[in-house]
């Protein structure tokens, strides 16, 4: 029976609930969710109360503006609350579509797949899930079934997700510890063709999964390695899977990062994060027709791999709107142009600051690495930090960037002296100027060898030692 639009009675008021209980946010999280997250945020002074967001900025209750250089780990490529994506979500809800019927073919998934594949010539079909790790799980299953083999190769220090299959190809032991047994997969050093060839000769490898630029540390393989690895894999009847969950959808200045290297055409590509437009989670596994046709080889196998919420109307609408914005506002081109400018300006500081070792990356995926200083005064403090826990100096930079300059960044992985910048792809030269002014101020402070920044460093050392 249709709902009566004029009925009266209690109504759910989200704004009122947030107004009433929002101040309890950290207490609620401590009590009911991950208890270590609020503890960590309190320790480093990141326990802010953001009230709203727009584009690449957050705002607190006093109206102070914060620059987002994290983009929700890459989700918010278009910034927050892009009007075109917001309108698409509102439209699809107003249409009252018969979503997820199961025994029909909605037009939106087909339209989204058609548009997405236009950015990946040579790939033919898409499976839609709900996240990056689900896109990786799909690729692993499809590669195993299509080749009839079971072993997957992955790179040291890789990150492909945290569900069991993707965790099995996670190159960081800290994430894997305590969740064994995992799938019998094998790590090889990123960029090492000889190690790859040695494993392929065993004849049981289904695929190599690799990030064209690793999120941890912002590390890329040597030029030409991806193409040569692809040739080796195909010579041994194995597949190349490119995990573009973070690097894809414009992040590096091409739609997919593998497209920077001529001659590379992966057999399967994983995408997610930015496809959502920042609103509705969506993951996508793109691949060649023959792989999909093997997996879905008969009507008996029509549901052999599926996702309960995959291809839902809201996600498909968000994805379609995101791709339209990417095209109309030349977002990918902006990522390439602003990214080149950003890295050039950062790299120019390497000779100025002895604690700054290297700037690397592509497009708007940038790694800033710190290293051991030469002067005795700075070396003493650096050594103390390293002895307590590697990565503390990078944290010493991240904290004043937020507290003094209202710029949100992240350390690029556990035990790394690297800051990763993955801002919304819509940032401008004005935002680059703002970051550069703040970064120079923080680095000037760090090179004095004393003061509040190093006082905070000593606090981090005590915390690290106490956690052992």
Coordinates of N, CA and C in Angstrom, one line a residue, residues 58-284:
X58 N 37.8 21.7 5.2 CA 36.9 21.5 6.4 C 36.7 22.8 7.1
X59 N 35.7 22.9 7.9 CA 35.5 24.1 8.8 C 35.1 23.6 10.2
X60 N 35.6 24.3 11.2 CA 35.2 23.9 12.6 C 34.1 24.9 13.0
X61 N 33.7 24.7 14.2 CA 32.5 25.5 14.7 C 32.7 27.0 14.7
X62 N 34.0 27.4 14.8 CA 34.3 28.8 14.8 C 34.5 29.3 13.3
X63 N 34.3 28.5 12.3 CA 34.5 28.9 11.0 C 35.9 28.8 10.4
X64 N 36.8 28.3 11.2 CA 38.2 28.2 10.7 C 38.3 27.2 9.6
X65 N 39.1 27.6 8.6 CA 39.2 26.7 7.4 C 40.4 25.8 7.4
X66 N 40.3 24.5 7.2 CA 41.4 23.6 7.1 C 41.5 23.0 5.7
X67 N 42.7 23.0 5.2 CA 43.0 22.4 3.9 C 43.2 20.9 4.0
X68 N 42.5 20.2 3.2 CA 42.6 18.7 3.2 C 43.6 18.2 2.2
X69 N 44.7 17.6 2.7 CA 45.7 17.0 1.8 C 45.7 15.5 1.9
X70 N 44.6 15.0 2.4 CA 44.4 13.6 2.6 C 43.3 13.0 1.8
X71 N 42.2 13.8 1.6 CA 41.1 13.4 0.7 C 40.5 12.0 1.1
X72 N 40.4 11.8 2.5 CA 39.8 10.5 2.9 C 40.6 9.3 2.4
X73 N 41.9 9.4 2.4 CA 42.7 8.4 1.8 C 42.5 8.2 0.3
X74 N 42.1 9.3 -0.4 CA 41.9 9.3 -1.8 C 40.5 9.3 -2.3
X75 N 39.5 9.2 -1.4 CA 38.1 9.0 -1.8 C 37.6 10.3 -2.5
X76 N 38.0 11.5 -1.9 CA 37.4 12.7 -2.3 C 38.2 13.4 -3.4
X77 N 38.3 12.7 -4.5 CA 39.0 13.3 -5.7 C 38.4 14.6 -6.1
X78 N 37.0 14.7 -6.0 CA 36.3 15.9 -6.4 C 36.1 16.9 -5.2
X79 N 36.7 16.6 -4.1 CA 36.4 17.4 -2.9 C 35.2 16.9 -2.3
X80 N 34.7 17.5 -1.2 CA 33.5 17.1 -0.6 C 32.3 17.9 -1.1
X81 N 31.2 17.1 -1.3 CA 29.9 17.7 -1.6 C 29.9 18.4 -3.0
X82 N 30.5 17.8 -4.0 CA 30.4 18.4 -5.3 C 29.0 18.5 -5.7
X83 N 28.5 19.7 -6.2 CA 27.1 19.9 -6.5 C 26.6 18.9 -7.6
X84 N 27.4 18.5 -8.6 CA 26.9 17.7 -9.6 C 26.6 16.3 -9.1
X85 N 27.5 15.8 -8.2 CA 27.3 14.4 -7.6 C 26.2 14.5 -6.6
X86 N 26.1 15.5 -5.9 CA 25.0 15.7 -4.9 C 23.7 15.6 -5.6
X87 N 23.6 16.4 -6.7 CA 22.4 16.4 -7.5 C 22.0 15.0 -8.1
X88 N 23.0 14.3 -8.5 CA 22.8 13.0 -9.1 C 22.2 12.0 -8.0
X89 N 22.7 12.1 -6.8 CA 22.2 11.3 -5.7 C 20.7 11.7 -5.4
X90 N 20.5 13.0 -5.3 CA 19.1 13.4 -5.1 C 18.1 13.0 -6.2
X91 N 18.6 13.1 -7.4 CA 17.8 12.7 -8.6 C 17.4 11.2 -8.5
X92 N 18.4 10.4 -8.2 CA 18.1 8.9 -8.3 C 17.2 8.5 -7.1
X93 N 17.3 9.2 -6.0 CA 16.3 8.9 -4.9 C 14.9 9.4 -5.3
X94 N 14.8 10.5 -5.9 CA 13.5 11.1 -6.3 C 12.8 10.2 -7.4
X95 N 13.6 9.4 -8.1 CA 13.0 8.6 -9.2 C 12.3 7.4 -8.7
X96 N 12.5 7.0 -7.4 CA 11.9 5.8 -6.9 C 12.1 4.6 -7.7
X97 N 13.3 4.4 -8.2 CA 13.6 3.3 -9.0 C 13.5 1.9 -8.3
X98 N 13.1 0.9 -9.1 CA 13.0 -0.5 -8.5 C 14.4 -1.1 -8.4
X99 N 15.2 -0.7 -7.4 CA 16.6 -1.0 -7.3 C 16.8 -2.4 -6.8
X100 N 17.9 -3.0 -7.3 CA 18.4 -4.3 -6.8 C 17.2 -5.4 -6.9
X101 N 16.5 -5.4 -8.0 CA 15.5 -6.4 -8.2 C 16.0 -7.8 -8.2
X102 N 17.2 -7.9 -8.7 CA 18.0 -9.2 -8.9 C 17.7 -9.9 -10.2
X103 N 16.4 -10.0 -10.5 CA 16.0 -10.6 -11.8 C 15.5 -9.6 -12.8
X104 N 16.4 -8.6 -13.1 CA 16.2 -7.7 -14.2 C 17.6 -7.1 -14.5
X105 N 17.7 -6.2 -15.5 CA 18.9 -5.6 -15.9 C 18.7 -4.1 -15.9
X106 N 19.0 -3.4 -14.8 CA 18.9 -2.0 -14.7 C 19.8 -1.3 -15.7
X107 N 19.4 -0.1 -16.2 CA 20.2 0.6 -17.2 C 21.4 1.2 -16.6
X108 N 21.4 1.6 -15.3 CA 22.5 2.4 -14.8 C 23.8 1.6 -14.7
X109 N 23.9 0.4 -14.3 CA 25.2 -0.3 -14.3 C 25.8 -0.4 -15.7
X110 N 25.0 -0.7 -16.7 CA 25.5 -0.8 -18.1 C 26.0 0.5 -18.6
X111 N 25.3 1.6 -18.3 CA 25.7 2.9 -18.7 C 27.0 3.3 -18.0
X112 N 27.1 3.0 -16.7 CA 28.4 3.4 -16.0 C 29.5 2.5 -16.5
X113 N 29.3 1.2 -16.7 CA 30.4 0.4 -17.2 C 30.8 0.9 -18.6
X114 N 29.9 1.2 -19.5 CA 30.3 1.8 -20.8 C 31.1 3.0 -20.7
X115 N 30.8 3.9 -19.8 CA 31.5 5.2 -19.6 C 32.9 4.9 -19.0
X116 N 32.9 4.0 -18.0 CA 34.2 3.7 -17.3 C 35.2 3.0 -18.3
X117 N 34.7 2.1 -19.0 CA 35.6 1.4 -20.0 C 36.1 2.2 -21.1
X118 N 35.4 3.3 -21.4 CA 35.9 4.3 -22.4 C 37.3 4.9 -22.0
X119 N 37.6 4.9 -20.7 CA 38.9 5.4 -20.2 C 39.9 4.3 -20.1
X120 N 39.6 3.0 -20.5 CA 40.5 1.9 -20.4 C 40.5 1.1 -21.6
X121 N 40.9 1.6 -22.8 CA 40.9 0.9 -24.0 C 41.6 -0.5 -23.9
X122 N 41.0 -1.5 -24.4 CA 41.5 -2.9 -24.3 C 40.9 -3.7 -23.2
X123 N 40.2 -3.1 -22.3 CA 39.4 -3.8 -21.3 C 37.9 -3.7 -21.7
X124 N 37.2 -4.8 -21.4 CA 35.9 -5.0 -22.0 C 34.7 -5.1 -21.1
X125 N 34.9 -5.5 -19.8 CA 33.8 -5.8 -18.9 C 34.1 -5.3 -17.5
X126 N 33.1 -5.1 -16.7 CA 33.3 -4.6 -15.4 C 32.4 -5.4 -14.4
X127 N 33.0 -5.7 -13.2 CA 32.2 -6.2 -12.1 C 32.1 -5.1 -11.1
X128 N 31.0 -4.7 -10.6 CA 30.8 -3.7 -9.6 C 30.6 -4.2 -8.2
X129 N 31.4 -3.8 -7.3 CA 31.2 -4.2 -5.9 C 31.1 -2.9 -5.1
X130 N 31.6 -2.9 -3.8 CA 31.4 -1.8 -2.9 C 32.6 -1.2 -2.3
X131 N 33.8 -1.7 -2.7 CA 35.0 -1.1 -2.0 C 36.2 -1.6 -2.8
X132 N 37.4 -1.0 -2.4 CA 38.6 -1.4 -3.1 C 39.0 -2.8 -2.8
X133 N 38.9 -3.2 -1.5 CA 39.3 -4.6 -1.2 C 38.4 -5.6 -1.9
X134 N 37.1 -5.3 -2.1 CA 36.2 -6.2 -2.8 C 36.6 -6.2 -4.3
X135 N 37.1 -5.1 -4.8 CA 37.6 -5.1 -6.2 C 38.8 -6.0 -6.3
X136 N 39.7 -6.0 -5.3 CA 40.8 -6.9 -5.3 C 40.4 -8.3 -5.2
X137 N 39.5 -8.6 -4.3 CA 39.0 -10.0 -4.1 C 38.5 -10.5 -5.4
X138 N 37.7 -9.7 -6.1 CA 37.2 -10.2 -7.4 C 38.3 -10.5 -8.4
X139 N 39.3 -9.6 -8.5 CA 40.4 -9.9 -9.4 C 41.2 -11.1 -9.0
X140 N 41.4 -11.4 -7.8 CA 42.1 -12.6 -7.3 C 41.3 -13.9 -7.7
X141 N 40.0 -13.8 -7.5 CA 39.2 -15.0 -7.8 C 39.1 -15.2 -9.3
X142 N 39.0 -14.1 -10.1 CA 38.9 -14.2 -11.5 C 40.2 -14.7 -12.1
X143 N 41.3 -14.3 -11.6 CA 42.6 -14.7 -12.1 C 42.8 -16.2 -11.8
X144 N 42.5 -16.6 -10.7 CA 42.6 -18.0 -10.3 C 41.8 -18.9 -11.2
X145 N 40.5 -18.5 -11.4 CA 39.6 -19.4 -12.2 C 40.0 -19.4 -13.6
X146 N 40.4 -18.2 -14.2 CA 40.7 -18.1 -15.6 C 41.9 -18.8 -16.0
X147 N 42.9 -18.9 -15.1 CA 44.2 -19.6 -15.4 C 44.2 -21.0 -14.9
X148 N 43.3 -21.4 -14.0 CA 43.4 -22.7 -13.4 C 44.5 -22.9 -12.4
X149 N 45.1 -21.8 -12.0 CA 46.2 -21.8 -11.0 C 45.8 -21.1 -9.8
X150 N 46.6 -21.2 -8.7 CA 46.2 -20.7 -7.4 C 47.1 -19.7 -6.8
X151 N 48.4 -19.6 -7.2 CA 49.3 -18.7 -6.5 C 49.3 -17.3 -7.1
X152 N 49.3 -16.3 -6.3 CA 49.3 -14.9 -6.7 C 50.6 -14.3 -6.2
X153 N 51.3 -13.6 -7.0 CA 52.5 -12.9 -6.6 C 52.1 -11.4 -6.3
X154 N 52.8 -10.8 -5.4 CA 52.6 -9.4 -5.0 C 53.9 -8.8 -4.6
X155 N 54.0 -7.5 -4.4 CA 55.2 -6.8 -4.2 C 55.4 -6.6 -2.7
X156 N 56.6 -6.6 -2.2 CA 57.0 -6.2 -0.9 C 56.4 -4.8 -0.6
X157 N 55.8 -4.6 0.6 CA 55.3 -3.4 1.1 C 54.0 -2.9 0.3
X158 N 53.4 -3.9 -0.4 CA 52.1 -3.6 -1.1 C 51.0 -3.5 -0.1
X159 N 50.0 -2.7 -0.5 CA 48.7 -2.7 0.3 C 47.6 -2.8 -0.7
X160 N 46.8 -3.9 -0.5 CA 45.7 -4.2 -1.4 C 44.4 -4.4 -0.7
X161 N 44.3 -4.1 0.6 CA 43.1 -4.2 1.3 C 43.3 -5.1 2.5
X162 N 42.2 -5.3 3.3 CA 42.3 -6.0 4.6 C 41.3 -7.1 4.8
X163 N 40.6 -7.5 3.8 CA 39.8 -8.7 3.9 C 40.7 -9.9 3.6
X164 N 40.3 -11.1 3.8 CA 41.3 -12.2 3.9 C 42.0 -12.4 2.6
X165 N 41.4 -12.4 1.4 CA 42.1 -12.6 0.2 C 43.0 -11.4 -0.1
X166 N 42.6 -10.2 0.0 CA 43.5 -9.1 -0.2 C 44.6 -9.0 0.8
X167 N 44.3 -9.4 2.0 CA 45.3 -9.4 3.1 C 46.4 -10.4 2.7
X168 N 46.1 -11.5 2.0 CA 47.1 -12.5 1.6 C 48.1 -11.9 0.6
X169 N 47.8 -10.8 0.0 CA 48.7 -10.2 -1.0 C 49.1 -8.8 -0.4
X170 N 49.0 -8.7 0.9 CA 49.4 -7.4 1.6 C 50.9 -7.6 2.0
X171 N 51.7 -6.7 1.5 CA 53.2 -6.8 1.7 C 53.7 -6.3 3.0
X172 N 52.8 -6.0 4.0 CA 53.2 -5.5 5.2 C 52.8 -6.4 6.4
X173 N 53.8 -6.9 7.1 CA 53.6 -8.0 8.1 C 52.7 -7.5 9.2
X174 N 52.7 -6.2 9.5 CA 51.9 -5.7 10.6 C 50.5 -5.9 10.4
X175 N 50.0 -5.8 9.2 CA 48.6 -6.0 8.9 C 48.2 -7.5 9.0
X176 N 49.2 -8.4 8.6 CA 48.9 -9.8 8.5 C 49.0 -10.5 9.8
X177 N 49.8 -10.0 10.7 CA 50.1 -10.7 12.0 C 48.8 -11.0 12.8
X178 N 48.7 -12.3 13.1 CA 47.6 -12.8 13.9 C 46.3 -13.2 13.2
X179 N 46.3 -13.0 11.8 CA 45.2 -13.3 11.0 C 45.5 -14.6 10.1
X180 N 46.6 -15.2 10.4 CA 46.9 -16.5 9.7 C 45.9 -17.6 10.1
X181 N 45.8 -18.6 9.2 CA 46.5 -18.8 7.9 C 45.8 -18.0 6.8
X182 N 46.6 -17.5 5.9 CA 46.1 -16.8 4.7 C 46.3 -17.6 3.5
X183 N 46.0 -17.1 2.3 CA 46.2 -17.8 1.1 C 47.7 -18.0 0.8
X184 N 48.1 -19.0 0.1 CA 49.5 -19.3 -0.2 C 50.1 -18.5 -1.3
X185 N 50.2 -17.2 -1.1 CA 50.8 -16.3 -2.1 C 52.2 -15.9 -1.7
X186 N 52.9 -15.2 -2.7 CA 54.3 -15.0 -2.5 C 54.7 -13.6 -2.9
X187 N 55.5 -13.0 -2.0 CA 56.0 -11.6 -2.3 C 57.3 -11.6 -3.1
X188 N 57.4 -10.6 -4.0 CA 58.6 -10.4 -4.7 C 59.0 -8.9 -4.6
X189 N 60.3 -8.5 -4.6 CA 60.6 -7.1 -4.5 C 60.1 -6.3 -5.7
X190 N 59.5 -5.2 -5.4 CA 59.0 -4.3 -6.5 C 60.2 -3.9 -7.4
X191 N 60.0 -4.1 -8.7 CA 61.0 -3.8 -9.7 C 62.0 -4.8 -10.0
X192 N 61.9 -6.0 -9.4 CA 62.9 -7.0 -9.5 C 62.4 -8.1 -10.5
X193 N 62.8 -8.0 -11.8 CA 62.4 -8.9 -12.8 C 62.9 -10.3 -12.6
X194 N 64.2 -10.4 -12.1 CA 64.7 -11.7 -11.9 C 64.0 -12.5 -10.8
X195 N 63.5 -11.9 -9.7 CA 62.7 -12.5 -8.7 C 61.4 -12.9 -9.3
X196 N 60.8 -12.1 -10.1 CA 59.5 -12.4 -10.8 C 59.7 -13.6 -11.7
X197 N 60.7 -13.6 -12.5 CA 61.0 -14.7 -13.4 C 61.2 -16.1 -12.7
X198 N 61.9 -16.0 -11.6 CA 62.1 -17.2 -10.8 C 60.8 -17.8 -10.3
X199 N 59.9 -17.0 -9.8 CA 58.6 -17.6 -9.3 C 57.8 -18.1 -10.5
X200 N 57.8 -17.4 -11.6 CA 57.0 -17.8 -12.8 C 57.4 -19.1 -13.3
X201 N 58.7 -19.4 -13.2 CA 59.2 -20.7 -13.7 C 58.6 -21.9 -13.0
X202 N 58.1 -21.7 -11.8 CA 57.5 -22.8 -11.1 C 56.2 -23.3 -11.7
X203 N 55.6 -22.5 -12.6 CA 54.4 -22.9 -13.3 C 53.1 -22.9 -12.6
X204 N 53.0 -22.3 -11.4 CA 51.8 -22.4 -10.7 C 51.2 -21.0 -10.4
X205 N 51.7 -19.9 -11.1 CA 51.3 -18.6 -10.8 C 50.2 -18.2 -11.6
X206 N 49.1 -17.7 -11.0 CA 47.9 -17.2 -11.7 C 48.1 -15.7 -12.2
X207 N 48.7 -14.9 -11.3 CA 48.8 -13.5 -11.6 C 49.8 -12.8 -10.7
X208 N 50.3 -11.6 -11.1 CA 51.0 -10.7 -10.3 C 50.0 -9.5 -10.1
X209 N 49.8 -9.1 -8.8 CA 49.0 -7.9 -8.5 C 50.0 -6.9 -8.0
X210 N 49.9 -5.6 -8.6 CA 50.8 -4.6 -8.3 C 50.1 -3.2 -8.3
X211 N 50.5 -2.3 -7.4 CA 50.2 -0.9 -7.5 C 51.2 -0.2 -8.4
X212 N 50.7 0.5 -9.5 CA 51.7 1.2 -10.3 C 52.5 2.2 -9.5
X213 N 52.0 2.8 -8.5 CA 52.7 3.5 -7.5 C 52.2 3.0 -6.1
X214 N 53.1 2.5 -5.3 CA 52.7 2.0 -4.0 C 52.3 3.1 -3.1
X215 N 51.1 2.9 -2.4 CA 50.7 3.9 -1.4 C 51.6 4.1 -0.3
X216 N 52.2 3.0 0.2 CA 53.1 3.1 1.3 C 54.5 3.6 0.8
X217 N 54.8 4.8 1.2 CA 56.1 5.4 0.9 C 56.1 6.1 -0.5
X218 N 55.0 6.0 -1.2 CA 54.9 6.5 -2.6 C 56.1 6.1 -3.4
X219 N 56.2 4.8 -3.6 CA 57.3 4.1 -4.3 C 56.8 3.6 -5.6
X220 N 57.5 3.9 -6.7 CA 57.2 3.4 -8.1 C 58.3 2.5 -8.5
X221 N 57.9 1.5 -9.3 CA 59.0 0.6 -9.9 C 59.8 1.4 -10.9
X222 N 60.9 0.9 -11.3 CA 61.8 1.6 -12.3 C 61.0 1.7 -13.7
X223 N 61.3 2.7 -14.5 CA 60.6 2.9 -15.8 C 60.9 1.6 -16.6
X224 N 59.8 1.2 -17.2 CA 59.8 0.0 -18.1 C 59.6 -1.3 -17.4
X225 N 59.6 -1.3 -16.1 CA 59.5 -2.6 -15.4 C 58.1 -3.1 -15.5
X226 N 57.1 -2.3 -15.5 CA 55.7 -2.8 -15.6 C 55.5 -3.5 -16.9
X227 N 56.0 -2.9 -18.0 CA 55.8 -3.5 -19.3 C 56.6 -4.8 -19.4
X228 N 57.8 -4.8 -18.9 CA 58.6 -6.1 -18.9 C 58.0 -7.2 -18.1
X229 N 57.4 -6.8 -16.9 CA 56.8 -7.7 -16.1 C 55.6 -8.3 -16.8
X230 N 54.8 -7.5 -17.5 CA 53.7 -8.0 -18.2 C 54.1 -9.0 -19.3
X231 N 55.2 -8.7 -20.0 CA 55.7 -9.6 -21.0 C 56.1 -11.0 -20.4
X232 N 56.8 -10.9 -19.3 CA 57.1 -12.1 -18.6 C 55.9 -12.9 -18.1
X233 N 54.9 -12.3 -17.5 CA 53.7 -12.9 -17.1 C 53.0 -13.6 -18.2
X234 N 52.8 -12.9 -19.3 CA 52.1 -13.5 -20.4 C 52.9 -14.7 -21.1
X235 N 54.2 -14.6 -21.1 CA 55.0 -15.7 -21.6 C 54.8 -16.9 -20.8
X236 N 54.5 -16.8 -19.5 CA 54.2 -17.9 -18.6 C 52.7 -18.1 -18.4
X237 N 51.9 -17.6 -19.2 CA 50.4 -17.7 -19.2 C 49.8 -17.3 -17.8
X238 N 50.4 -16.2 -17.3 CA 49.9 -15.6 -16.0 C 49.4 -14.2 -16.4
X239 N 48.6 -13.7 -15.4 CA 48.0 -12.4 -15.7 C 48.6 -11.2 -14.9
X240 N 48.4 -10.0 -15.4 CA 48.8 -8.8 -14.7 C 47.6 -8.1 -14.1
X241 N 47.5 -8.0 -12.8 CA 46.5 -7.2 -12.2 C 47.0 -5.9 -11.7
X242 N 46.5 -4.8 -12.1 CA 46.9 -3.5 -11.6 C 45.9 -3.0 -10.6
X243 N 46.4 -2.8 -9.4 CA 45.5 -2.3 -8.3 C 45.6 -0.7 -8.4
X244 N 44.5 -0.1 -8.9 CA 44.4 1.3 -9.1 C 43.4 1.9 -8.2
X245 N 43.2 1.3 -7.0 CA 42.2 1.8 -6.1 C 42.6 3.2 -5.6
X246 N 43.9 3.4 -5.4 CA 44.3 4.8 -5.0 C 44.9 5.6 -6.2
X247 N 45.6 4.9 -7.0 CA 46.3 5.6 -8.1 C 45.4 6.0 -9.3
X248 N 44.2 5.3 -9.4 CA 43.4 5.4 -10.5 C 42.4 6.6 -10.5
X249 N 41.6 6.8 -11.5 CA 40.6 7.8 -11.6 C 41.2 9.2 -11.5
X250 N 42.3 9.4 -12.2 CA 42.9 10.7 -12.4 C 44.0 11.1 -11.4
X251 N 44.2 10.3 -10.4 CA 45.2 10.7 -9.3 C 46.6 11.1 -9.8
X252 N 47.1 10.4 -10.8 CA 48.5 10.6 -11.2 C 48.6 11.4 -12.5
X253 N 47.5 12.0 -13.0 CA 47.5 12.8 -14.2 C 47.1 12.1 -15.4
X254 N 47.0 10.8 -15.4 CA 46.3 10.0 -16.4 C 45.1 9.4 -15.7
X255 N 44.1 8.9 -16.5 CA 43.0 8.3 -15.8 C 43.4 7.1 -14.9
X256 N 44.2 6.2 -15.5 CA 44.9 5.1 -14.7 C 46.4 5.3 -14.7
X257 N 47.0 5.0 -13.7 CA 48.5 5.2 -13.6 C 49.3 4.3 -14.5
X258 N 48.8 3.1 -14.8 CA 49.5 2.2 -15.8 C 49.6 2.8 -17.1
X259 N 48.7 3.8 -17.4 CA 48.7 4.4 -18.8 C 49.9 5.3 -19.0
X260 N 50.7 5.6 -18.0 CA 51.9 6.4 -18.1 C 52.9 5.7 -18.9
X261 N 52.9 4.3 -18.9 CA 53.9 3.5 -19.4 C 53.4 2.9 -20.7
X262 N 54.0 3.2 -21.8 CA 53.6 2.7 -23.1 C 53.7 1.2 -23.2
X263 N 52.7 0.6 -23.8 CA 52.7 -0.9 -24.0 C 52.1 -1.7 -22.9
X264 N 51.6 -1.0 -21.8 CA 51.1 -1.8 -20.7 C 49.6 -1.8 -20.8
X265 N 49.0 -3.1 -20.8 CA 47.6 -3.3 -20.8 C 47.3 -4.4 -19.8
X266 N 46.9 -4.1 -18.6 CA 46.7 -5.2 -17.6 C 45.5 -6.1 -18.0
X267 N 45.5 -7.3 -17.5 CA 44.4 -8.2 -17.8 C 43.2 -7.8 -16.9
X268 N 43.5 -7.3 -15.7 CA 42.4 -6.9 -14.7 C 42.9 -5.6 -14.0
X269 N 42.0 -4.7 -13.8 CA 42.3 -3.5 -13.1 C 41.3 -3.3 -12.0
X270 N 41.7 -2.9 -10.8 CA 40.9 -2.7 -9.6 C 40.8 -1.2 -9.4
X271 N 39.5 -0.7 -9.2 CA 39.3 0.7 -9.0 C 38.3 0.9 -7.9
X272 N 38.3 2.0 -7.2 CA 37.3 2.3 -6.2 C 37.4 3.8 -5.8
X273 N 37.4 4.0 -4.5 CA 37.7 5.3 -3.8 C 37.0 6.5 -4.6
X274 N 37.8 7.1 -5.5 CA 37.3 8.3 -6.2 C 36.0 8.1 -7.1
X275 N 35.8 6.8 -7.5 CA 34.6 6.5 -8.3 C 33.3 6.9 -7.5
X276 N 33.4 6.9 -6.2 CA 32.2 7.2 -5.4 C 31.7 8.6 -5.4
X277 N 32.6 9.5 -5.9 CA 32.2 10.9 -5.9 C 32.2 11.4 -4.4
X278 N 32.6 10.6 -3.5 CA 32.6 11.0 -2.1 C 31.3 10.7 -1.4
X279 N 30.4 10.0 -2.1 CA 29.0 9.9 -1.5 C 28.7 8.4 -1.2
X280 N 28.7 7.6 -2.3 CA 28.2 6.2 -2.1 C 29.4 5.3 -2.5
X281 N 29.8 4.3 -1.6 CA 30.9 3.4 -2.0 C 30.7 2.6 -3.2
X282 N 31.7 2.6 -4.1 CA 31.6 1.7 -5.3 C 33.0 1.2 -5.6
X283 N 33.1 -0.1 -5.9 CA 34.3 -0.7 -6.3 C 34.1 -1.3 -7.7
X284 N 35.1 -1.3 -8.5 CA 35.0 -1.9 -9.9 C 36.2 -2.7 -10.2

